Amino acid sequence: MKNFAMIGIMFATLVLALGYALGDQWVLASIVTGLGFLWLAGVWHNWDWATSIGLVAFIGLAALGVRLELSAVWMLFGVVASLAAWDLVRFWRRVAHTKLSGQEPSLQHPHFQRLLMVSGLGLLLGGAALSLQINLNFGWAVLLGLLMTISLSWVVGSIRRGGE
Amino acid sequence: MKNNLLLALIIYGLIILGLDSRNGEFLALAIPVMVYLAAGLLYEPQSPRLKIDRSFSAGRVIPGQAVTVTLSVTNQGPTLEEAYLVDTVPPSLKVLRGKTNLLTTLHPDQTITLEYTVEGKRGLYRFLNVSVITRDYLGLFEKRAILSAPNQFMVLPEIVRVKQVAIRPPQTGVYSGLIPARQGGPGIEFFGVREYQPGDPLRWINERASARYQQTLFVNEFEQERVVDVGLILDARRQSDARCGQESLFEYSIQAAATLADTFLDGGNRVGLFIYGRSLNWIFSGYGKVQRERIIRALAQAQQGDGKVFERLEHLPTRLFPVRSQLVLISPLLSEDSDMLIKLRARGYRLLVISPDPVAFERKGLAQSAAINLASQIARVERKMLLTRLREAEIQVVDWPVDTPFYQIARAALSRLPFRR
C-alpha cells in the first residue's frame, strides 16, 4: 500500500513539474521536484505533518502556475494527482495503523474505485470549467459569490457538527 | 488539522484567488477538491449500530495457559464503509497471537469475527469495551463510538497437590473428619482403655486388660477424628513483600494459601480466608466445593495493599475466628509481627505459620559484594531469631525457601502431627 502512495506522489510531482517545464519555468519545476522528494521523504519517515503540507504546497504551486499563465490543464491534472496522492498516503496510514496486511485487499478495491470515480469526476468537471467561458455581469458575480460563501459555510458547519 | 477542514480551506483559498484575479481557472482548480469533499459528505458514515459478543475459550485457566478471545461483531445498521474496531485488552495481559484491532467493511447484517490469544498472570481480567471508528472510504468524516462487550476470565493461582497437612487444634467440630479430636470413640488410632459399656462392639474388647480383673471387661478406645475450623490468614501487606525483578514473593504466598485451602477443604474441614493488607477481605468459613471456589476466586483477585491500619498484625480481627481454632498465617513475616502471634497463641489459637523466606528470595537478585553479603547475613540472623522466638512460643513455623517447591516443604514439615500438649 505504501508503494501506491509513493507512486501517487511521484506522479503528482511529475505532472506538476512537467506543467512548469513546458512553460519554461525550470526553477519552479525543480522546486516542485524538490518538494515532491520532501513529500516522499515524509511518507518514508512517517512524518504526519508532511502529508497535509505536501497537499497544500502542491495545490499552491498549481495555483501559482495558473497565476503565471501556464497551461491550466496541466495544473488541473497536478491538483487531481496531488489530491489522489494525499488520499493514498492517508489510506496507507490507516491500514498500516492496524498492522494487518491480510485485510488490505477487501478495503483496497472499493477505496480505489471511489478514488478513481472522484478523481475522474473532478477532472471532468474541472476540464469542463476550463473550456467553458461565460461572461457574467457584476450582479451575477455577486450572486454566485454569495451562493459560494453560503454553501461553503454550510460545508464547514457540517464538518464541525460531524466533529462534535 | 482535520482533513475535511483542510480541504474546505483550500477551496476557500482558490475561490478567493479566482475572485481577486477574476480568473475562472482558479475556480476550475477548486472543482476536483470540491468533488472530493462532496463525495465525503455524500457517503458520511452514520453512528455504528453494532452488536458485539465476546467469548473466551475458557473462563478459568491456570497461569501460563493461553485464552482465546473471540469477538463476534454484527452490523445491525447500514453499510459501514470503513470500520476500525479496537478491543481494549487489560494492560497486564500479553497478546500471544492475533490482533486486537480490525479494519474492515461491514455490510448490513454481516458478522465478522476478531480472534486473538492472550496469556496472563494470576488475576481476574475484565474486558469491557470495544472502540469503533467508522469512516467513509475517503476517510474524510468519521464517527466514534465505544460499545460495551463485557466479559471476564480468571487466571487461578497455582495449586499443588499436598496429601495431608497435619494440624491438631484444641477445638474440633461435631462432624467426623480427619483431624484427631483428643476424644475417645470410634476411630483408627489407639486412644486408651475403658470399662465395657453395653452397646460397645465385641471386637473392641481388650482381652489382656480384661484378663487381669474378674467380672470386669475393658474395651479399647480410639481417637475420634473430626473436622476443624481453619482460618487462613494471607499477609497482603506491601511492606512484608519482597521482590526480585518482576517476581514477587506474594505470588508464592498465594500459591501456599490456595494449596492449603484446597487440602483442608478436601479433608472436610471448615475453612475461612482473611486477606490482610488492603481492606477487610474476609471469606466466611465454609465447607466443600463452593467454599473452595470462593476462596480460589478471592485468591485469584488478591492484591497487596499498604493501608496504615494494616501496617501491623495488631489489627487482625481475631473475633472472626472461633476460639481455640486452627489459624494458618502465610506471611514472609516482619520482625514486629511476633508479639501479635504470641498473643494469639496465648489466647488459645493453634498457630501454623508458613513463611516464604524473603531474605533468600531477595538475595538471589542482588550482586555479590562484601556489603551485600554482610547485610544478607544480618538479615538471616534476624529472621532466624524471629522464627526461634515464635517456635519457643509453640507456634509451628515452616520456613520456606521458595526455590524449593511447596509440596516438598509441605511433605517434609507438615505431613506429621506437631508436638502434642
XYZ file of C-alpha atoms in Angstrom:
585
model
C 0.000 0.000 0.000
C 2.883 2.311 0.777
C 4.137 1.793 -2.759
C 0.858 3.086 -4.208
C 1.169 6.197 -2.069
C 4.758 6.750 -3.203
C 3.828 6.247 -6.858
C 0.943 8.720 -6.383
C 3.325 11.381 -5.047
C 5.821 10.743 -7.847
C 3.062 11.022 -10.425
C 1.763 14.296 -8.936
C 5.320 15.670 -8.871
C 5.902 14.602 -12.466
C 2.661 16.171 -13.742
C 3.188 19.477 -11.979
C 6.895 19.683 -12.829
C 6.084 18.882 -16.459
C 3.496 21.662 -16.457
C 6.151 24.109 -15.286
C 8.816 22.706 -17.599
C 6.510 23.069 -20.607
C 6.137 26.743 -19.673
C 9.921 27.108 -19.434
C 9.751 27.655 -15.695
C 12.724 25.433 -14.882
C 13.414 26.920 -11.471
C 9.855 26.325 -10.352
C 9.881 22.878 -11.936
C 12.936 21.996 -9.864
C 11.242 23.419 -6.752
C 8.249 21.148 -7.461
C 10.619 18.200 -7.828
C 12.351 19.105 -4.571
C 9.037 19.383 -2.751
C 7.983 16.061 -4.254
C 11.125 14.445 -2.813
C 10.435 16.069 0.549
C 6.898 14.701 0.494
C 8.266 11.257 -0.375
C 10.768 11.518 2.452
C 7.912 12.479 4.771
C 5.994 9.366 3.803
C 9.104 7.224 4.089
C 9.861 8.502 7.592
C 6.217 8.565 8.676
C 6.113 12.300 9.290
C 2.440 13.009 9.851
C 2.654 16.713 9.084
C 4.301 16.120 5.688
C 1.081 14.736 4.181
C -1.056 17.847 4.610
C 1.848 20.236 3.941
C 2.567 18.320 0.726
C -1.006 18.703 -0.483
C -1.199 22.418 0.375
C 2.188 23.055 -1.249
C 1.300 21.224 -4.464
C -2.110 22.896 -4.812
C -0.428 26.222 -4.024
C 2.112 25.555 -6.774
C -0.699 24.653 -9.186
C -2.386 27.969 -8.357
C 0.932 29.751 -8.900
C 1.170 28.064 -12.286
C -2.253 29.431 -13.216
C -1.188 32.848 -11.970
C 1.922 32.620 -14.205
C -0.417 31.765 -17.088
C 0.999 28.290 -17.584
C -1.193 25.555 -19.039
C -4.234 25.317 -16.710
C -4.887 21.759 -17.915
C -1.523 20.576 -16.542
C -2.190 22.434 -13.311
C -5.631 20.800 -13.052
C -4.011 17.405 -13.597
C -1.488 18.359 -10.911
C -4.265 19.197 -8.427
C -6.098 15.931 -9.112
C -2.868 13.904 -8.862
C -1.877 15.645 -5.605
C -5.316 15.001 -4.160
C -5.084 11.326 -5.126
C -1.564 11.056 -3.664
C -2.742 12.706 -0.432
C -5.665 10.270 -0.262
C -3.417 7.254 -0.858
C -0.962 8.315 1.827
C -3.797 8.677 4.340
C -5.274 5.343 3.336
C -1.903 3.644 3.703
C -1.540 5.218 7.177
C -4.952 3.916 8.265
C -4.182 0.426 7.043
C -0.669 0.474 8.490
C -2.108 1.560 11.839
C -3.938 -1.747 12.151
C -0.762 -3.666 11.271
C -2.864 -6.201 9.435
C -1.666 -6.834 5.934
C -4.291 -9.540 5.372
C -7.166 -7.071 5.491
C -5.960 -4.751 2.777
C -7.451 -6.340 -0.353
C -11.024 -6.165 0.943
C -10.657 -2.423 1.515
C -8.295 -1.520 -1.308
C -10.643 -2.375 -4.105
C -13.633 -0.214 -3.071
C -11.300 2.569 -1.979
C -9.563 2.700 -5.339
C -12.929 2.592 -7.070
C -14.174 5.572 -5.067
C -10.929 7.479 -5.601
C -10.976 6.813 -9.324
C -14.588 7.944 -9.557
C -13.973 11.138 -7.583
C -10.753 11.971 -9.445
C -12.377 11.317 -12.824
C -15.408 13.444 -11.974
C -13.196 16.212 -10.599
C -11.048 16.149 -13.728
C -14.098 16.123 -15.970
C -15.858 18.995 -14.224
C -12.610 20.946 -13.862
C -11.854 20.409 -17.551
C -15.363 21.495 -18.455
C -14.963 24.602 -16.324
C -11.738 25.409 -18.150
C -13.251 25.004 -21.578
C -16.409 26.934 -20.820
C -16.326 30.683 -20.983
C -19.300 32.544 -19.579
C -19.441 36.266 -19.354
C -21.072 37.327 -16.137
C -22.026 40.802 -15.217
C -21.377 42.241 -11.758
C -24.748 41.174 -10.376
C -24.240 37.534 -11.360
C -20.761 37.581 -9.910
C -22.056 38.889 -6.572
C -24.896 36.346 -6.580
C -22.551 33.448 -7.345
C -20.082 34.703 -4.769
C -22.829 34.805 -2.148
C -24.019 31.335 -3.138
C -20.498 30.034 -2.865
C -19.984 31.614 0.531
C -23.249 30.197 1.855
C -22.515 26.730 0.505
C -19.005 26.729 1.913
C -20.301 27.955 5.272
C -22.724 25.071 5.211
C -19.910 22.662 4.411
C -17.716 23.984 7.223
C -20.712 23.929 9.585
C -21.489 20.335 8.783
C -17.825 19.414 9.193
C -17.774 20.997 12.625
C -21.018 19.284 13.574
C -19.514 15.993 12.432
C -16.530 16.653 14.652
C -18.758 17.117 17.687
C -5.938 19.854 11.383
C -8.933 17.861 10.274
C -8.718 16.675 6.705
C -12.137 17.962 5.712
C -11.396 21.381 7.202
C -8.103 21.484 5.326
C -9.903 20.780 2.058
C -12.531 23.466 2.823
C -9.744 25.988 3.433
C -8.048 25.041 0.149
C -11.341 25.539 -1.686
C -11.861 28.900 0.032
C -8.324 29.940 -0.874
C -8.715 29.050 -4.546
C -12.101 30.812 -4.790
C -10.745 33.964 -3.160
C -7.789 33.882 -5.582
C -10.202 33.443 -8.507
C -12.431 36.307 -7.358
C -9.454 38.511 -6.663
C -7.844 37.947 -10.053
C -11.178 37.484 -11.830
C -9.670 34.351 -13.336
C -12.007 31.371 -13.710
C -9.092 28.930 -13.929
C -8.568 29.162 -10.175
C -12.186 28.117 -9.709
C -11.580 25.201 -12.090
C -8.678 24.088 -9.844
C -11.031 24.141 -6.850
C -13.553 21.849 -8.541
C -11.703 18.487 -8.011
C -11.243 19.385 -4.353
C -14.961 20.259 -4.113
C -15.914 16.958 -5.731
C -13.666 15.092 -3.316
C -15.196 16.873 -0.306
C -18.716 16.415 -1.670
C -18.104 12.663 -2.068
C -17.017 12.554 1.561
C -20.178 14.370 2.629
C -22.385 12.166 0.468
C -21.040 8.968 1.995
C -20.674 10.376 5.502
C -20.923 7.433 7.914
C -23.741 7.070 10.390
C -23.276 6.162 14.018
C -22.373 2.473 14.154
C -25.107 0.093 15.278
C -23.135 -2.972 16.112
C -23.886 -5.978 18.242
C -20.754 -7.320 19.850
C -20.479 -10.647 21.639
C -17.355 -11.607 23.458
C -16.427 -15.153 24.379
C -13.393 -16.880 25.813
C -12.010 -20.339 25.146
C -12.007 -20.844 28.926
C -13.384 -18.869 31.832
C -10.863 -20.194 34.349
C -7.311 -21.041 33.485
C -4.090 -21.757 35.294
C -1.064 -19.465 34.959
C 0.687 -19.943 31.638
C -2.413 -21.262 29.894
C -3.449 -19.217 26.877
C -7.001 -17.962 26.409
C -8.502 -17.244 23.025
C -10.723 -14.174 22.977
C -13.355 -14.164 20.250
C -15.266 -11.029 19.377
C -18.247 -11.517 17.136
C -19.383 -8.239 15.583
C -22.693 -7.973 13.732
C -23.663 -4.842 11.853
C -27.300 -4.008 12.587
C -27.229 -0.722 10.709
C -26.376 0.435 7.185
C -23.085 -0.382 5.468
C -20.010 0.837 7.294
C -17.519 1.520 4.548
C -14.507 1.532 6.787
C -14.925 0.276 10.326
C -11.956 0.255 12.634
C -12.505 -1.826 15.746
C -10.116 -1.834 18.668
C -10.632 -4.136 21.590
C -9.489 -2.833 24.949
C -7.305 -5.511 26.486
C -6.402 -5.299 30.186
C -2.827 -3.991 30.245
C -1.400 -6.858 32.273
C -2.355 -9.396 29.625
C 0.107 -10.372 26.916
C -1.215 -10.901 23.407
C 0.382 -14.063 22.035
C -1.323 -14.478 18.668
C -3.698 -12.467 16.545
C -4.521 -8.782 16.645
C -6.773 -6.814 18.912
C -7.891 -4.466 16.145
C -9.553 -4.814 12.796
C -10.105 -2.564 9.820
C -12.843 -3.774 7.554
C -16.003 -3.021 5.606
C -19.200 -4.113 7.305
C -22.315 -4.668 5.225
C -25.785 -4.768 6.812
C -26.310 -7.938 8.898
C -22.770 -9.036 8.201
C -20.934 -10.689 11.057
C -17.198 -10.679 11.397
C -15.023 -12.334 13.976
C -11.952 -10.961 15.671
C -9.859 -13.567 17.427
C -6.693 -13.318 19.422
C -4.922 -15.255 22.135
C -3.757 -13.818 25.426
C -1.859 -15.025 28.425
C -1.655 -13.521 31.865
C -0.567 -13.907 35.411
C -2.884 -14.707 38.294
C -5.869 -12.363 38.412
C -9.354 -11.549 37.293
C -9.397 -9.974 33.853
C -12.392 -7.863 32.965
C -12.915 -6.905 29.352
C -15.331 -4.035 28.976
C -15.391 -2.001 25.788
C -14.649 -2.068 22.123
C -13.813 1.231 20.410
C -15.271 1.665 16.965
C -14.359 4.315 14.408
C -16.335 4.374 11.186
C -15.299 6.383 8.148
C -16.229 6.791 4.518
C -13.819 5.210 2.036
C -12.054 8.525 1.566
C -11.574 8.841 5.309
C -12.852 12.417 5.459
C -15.605 12.012 8.003
C -15.646 9.722 10.967
C -17.899 8.665 13.800
C -16.536 7.280 17.020
C -18.312 5.039 19.482
C -17.400 2.954 22.475
C -19.503 -0.183 22.607
C -19.912 -2.354 25.628
C -18.920 -6.017 25.361
C -18.297 -7.090 28.935
C -16.959 -10.452 29.942
C -14.260 -11.745 32.230
C -11.977 -14.664 32.785
C -9.833 -15.660 35.658
C -6.295 -16.899 35.929
C -6.370 -19.014 39.040
C -3.500 -19.295 41.470
C -1.389 -22.384 41.103
C -2.469 -25.215 43.375
C -0.039 -28.016 44.105
C -1.146 -31.354 45.487
C -0.375 -31.914 49.144
C -1.660 -35.172 50.611
C -2.054 -34.067 54.156
C -1.399 -31.114 56.385
C -1.251 -32.369 59.917
C -2.868 -29.958 62.363
C -4.250 -30.508 65.817
C -6.272 -27.606 67.156
C -7.718 -27.865 70.666
C -11.237 -27.259 69.392
C -12.801 -29.607 66.878
C -16.160 -29.649 65.144
C -19.044 -32.046 65.580
C -18.784 -33.835 62.263
C -16.359 -36.630 61.649
C -13.323 -35.724 59.639
C -9.615 -36.399 59.506
C -8.248 -34.381 62.409
C -7.586 -36.214 65.715
C -10.006 -34.808 68.293
C -8.431 -35.885 71.617
C -11.628 -37.749 72.443
C -12.181 -41.458 72.703
C -14.664 -43.136 70.434
C -14.751 -44.699 67.020
C -11.597 -44.049 65.045
C -8.388 -45.639 63.871
C -5.634 -44.588 66.265
C -5.494 -46.210 69.693
C -6.529 -43.701 72.371
C -6.978 -45.606 75.649
C -8.816 -48.325 77.576
C -12.066 -48.010 79.460
C -14.644 -50.264 81.091
C -17.020 -52.061 78.805
C -20.418 -50.457 78.363
C -23.463 -52.143 76.898
C -23.542 -51.492 73.192
C -19.765 -51.498 72.688
C -18.717 -53.760 69.798
C -17.252 -57.038 70.996
C -14.210 -56.646 68.778
C -13.206 -53.640 70.845
C -12.729 -55.772 73.957
C -9.156 -55.646 75.201
C -8.612 -59.275 76.261
C -5.322 -58.699 78.043
C -6.669 -55.931 80.217
C -9.920 -57.795 80.880
C -7.983 -60.936 81.928
C -6.401 -59.069 84.813
C -9.713 -58.289 86.501
C -12.524 -60.614 87.407
C -16.048 -59.737 86.317
C -14.849 -56.622 84.505
C -14.414 -56.156 80.826
C -12.298 -53.476 79.242
C -12.533 -52.174 75.745
C -10.098 -50.238 73.576
C -10.932 -46.681 72.790
C -9.885 -44.985 69.604
C -9.259 -41.345 68.992
C -12.121 -39.701 67.260
C -11.371 -37.799 64.078
C -13.355 -34.697 63.457
C -13.442 -31.730 61.183
C -11.946 -28.492 62.433
C -12.231 -24.794 61.819
C -9.251 -23.442 59.932
C -8.704 -19.742 59.474
C -6.261 -18.952 56.709
C -4.673 -15.523 57.010
C -2.855 -14.310 53.944
C -0.454 -11.462 54.548
C -1.004 -8.972 51.726
C 0.855 -6.076 53.284
C 3.108 -4.456 50.737
C 5.818 -3.804 53.316
C 6.175 -7.502 54.095
C 6.630 -8.428 50.439
C 9.965 -8.897 48.711
C 10.598 -8.508 45.012
C 13.237 -9.936 42.750
C 12.975 -8.335 39.324
C 9.435 -8.909 38.099
C 8.841 -11.688 40.621
C 7.030 -11.099 43.878
C 7.132 -13.235 46.999
C 3.415 -12.547 47.385
C 2.691 -14.898 44.495
C 4.303 -17.737 46.465
C 2.173 -16.861 49.474
C -0.897 -17.052 47.242
C 0.200 -20.450 45.969
C 0.657 -21.728 49.517
C -2.714 -20.311 50.605
C -4.513 -21.902 47.659
C -2.827 -25.248 48.251
C -3.605 -25.251 51.958
C -7.218 -24.202 51.408
C -7.613 -26.996 48.892
C -6.050 -29.575 51.209
C -8.063 -28.544 54.269
C -11.323 -28.452 52.350
C -10.556 -31.866 50.858
C -10.318 -33.152 54.413
C -13.861 -31.937 55.083
C -12.788 -29.055 57.301
C -14.438 -25.684 57.585
C -12.107 -23.110 56.101
C -12.225 -19.315 56.053
C -9.814 -16.907 54.430
C -8.747 -13.479 55.561
C -6.603 -11.392 53.249
C -4.817 -8.877 55.426
C -3.309 -5.803 53.837
C -5.652 -3.858 51.619
C -9.073 -3.973 53.203
C -11.159 -6.281 55.334
C -11.300 -9.049 52.796
C -12.852 -11.973 54.610
C -14.324 -15.137 53.138
C -16.598 -16.599 55.778
C -15.819 -20.114 56.868
C -17.494 -22.862 54.929
C -17.204 -26.401 53.662
C -16.881 -28.111 50.346
C -16.525 -27.230 46.714
C -18.477 -23.984 46.849
C -16.200 -22.689 49.571
C -13.180 -23.837 47.583
C -14.458 -21.838 44.626
C -14.986 -18.757 46.815
C -11.501 -18.960 48.242
C -9.814 -19.592 44.914
C -11.679 -16.640 43.396
C -10.626 -14.407 46.261
C -7.035 -15.542 45.914
C -7.108 -15.012 42.163
C -8.089 -11.391 42.775
C -5.938 -10.800 45.844
C -3.801 -7.712 45.660
C -1.349 -6.176 48.006
C -2.130 -3.032 49.928
C -0.316 -0.569 52.102
C -3.052 0.777 54.326
C -1.913 2.401 57.566
C -4.389 0.310 59.536
C -2.885 -2.889 58.274
C 0.741 -1.961 58.793
C 0.969 -4.330 61.749
C -0.814 -7.513 62.656
C -2.228 -5.808 65.781
C -5.441 -5.035 63.950
C -6.104 -8.592 62.937
C -9.807 -9.097 63.693
C -9.420 -12.238 65.798
C -13.151 -12.392 66.546
C -13.653 -13.689 63.046
C -12.004 -16.935 64.050
C -13.602 -19.384 66.500
C -11.772 -19.567 69.807
C -9.153 -22.339 70.038
C -9.382 -23.000 66.341
C -6.508 -23.533 63.965
C -5.051 -20.425 62.362
C -2.675 -20.615 59.441
C -0.749 -17.456 58.672
C 1.007 -17.255 55.336
C 3.464 -14.426 55.586
C 7.117 -13.568 54.981
C 6.851 -12.027 58.492
C 8.057 -8.704 59.785
C 10.070 -8.537 62.982
C 7.254 -6.755 64.860
C 4.718 -9.475 63.959
C 5.967 -11.858 66.620
C 4.215 -10.062 69.508
C 0.773 -10.402 67.973
C 1.361 -14.021 67.012
C 2.434 -14.862 70.548
C -0.691 -13.098 71.846
C -2.837 -15.189 69.535
C -1.162 -18.327 70.806
C -1.781 -17.197 74.351
C -5.491 -16.778 73.584
C -5.640 -20.447 72.747
C -5.413 -20.478 68.990
C -3.282 -23.152 67.416
C -0.960 -21.353 65.028
C 0.811 -22.551 61.958
C 2.977 -20.021 60.124
C 4.069 -20.682 56.567
C 6.772 -18.149 55.892
C 8.248 -17.772 52.409
C 11.830 -16.723 53.030
C 12.248 -13.091 51.885
C 15.982 -12.976 52.589
C 16.933 -15.823 50.266
C 14.415 -14.576 47.676
C 15.783 -11.050 47.601
C 19.396 -12.168 47.848
C 19.327 -14.099 44.582
C 18.546 -10.901 42.681
C 21.417 -8.923 44.203
C 25.010 -8.736 43.069
C 27.846 -10.337 45.002
C 29.652 -7.833 47.170
C 31.032 -7.772 50.668
C 28.457 -5.233 51.852
C 25.528 -7.201 50.434
C 26.840 -10.443 51.854
C 27.128 -8.845 55.280
C 23.644 -7.302 55.040
C 22.275 -10.660 53.939
C 23.913 -12.411 56.879
C 22.487 -9.878 59.318
C 19.019 -10.234 57.805
C 19.316 -14.006 58.020
C 20.309 -13.883 61.693
C 17.416 -11.524 62.441
C 14.986 -13.840 60.712
C 16.364 -16.869 62.499
C 15.878 -15.087 65.815
C 12.324 -14.171 64.888
C 11.448 -17.733 63.918
C 13.115 -19.112 67.042
C 11.068 -16.732 69.181
C 7.885 -17.941 67.543
C 8.846 -21.591 67.942
C 9.584 -21.026 71.603
C 6.017 -19.789 71.938
C 4.863 -23.139 70.488
C 3.929 -21.707 67.160
C 4.562 -24.141 64.341
C 6.708 -22.313 61.812
C 7.581 -23.548 58.353
C 10.455 -21.593 56.836
C 10.001 -21.899 53.101
C 12.882 -21.048 50.767
C 10.775 -20.559 47.663
C 13.321 -22.217 45.395
C 12.016 -25.457 46.864
C 8.527 -26.389 45.614
C 5.809 -26.025 48.213
C 4.739 -29.651 48.031
C 8.233 -30.739 49.072
C 8.252 -28.368 52.014
C 4.736 -29.462 52.972
C 5.680 -33.126 52.792
C 8.740 -32.595 54.965
C 7.272 -30.212 57.521
C 3.519 -30.674 57.546
C 2.833 -34.343 56.986
C 3.321 -35.304 60.632
C 1.379 -34.090 63.612
C 3.075 -31.369 65.588
C 4.161 -31.747 69.184
C 1.134 -32.553 71.311
C 0.450 -30.862 74.638
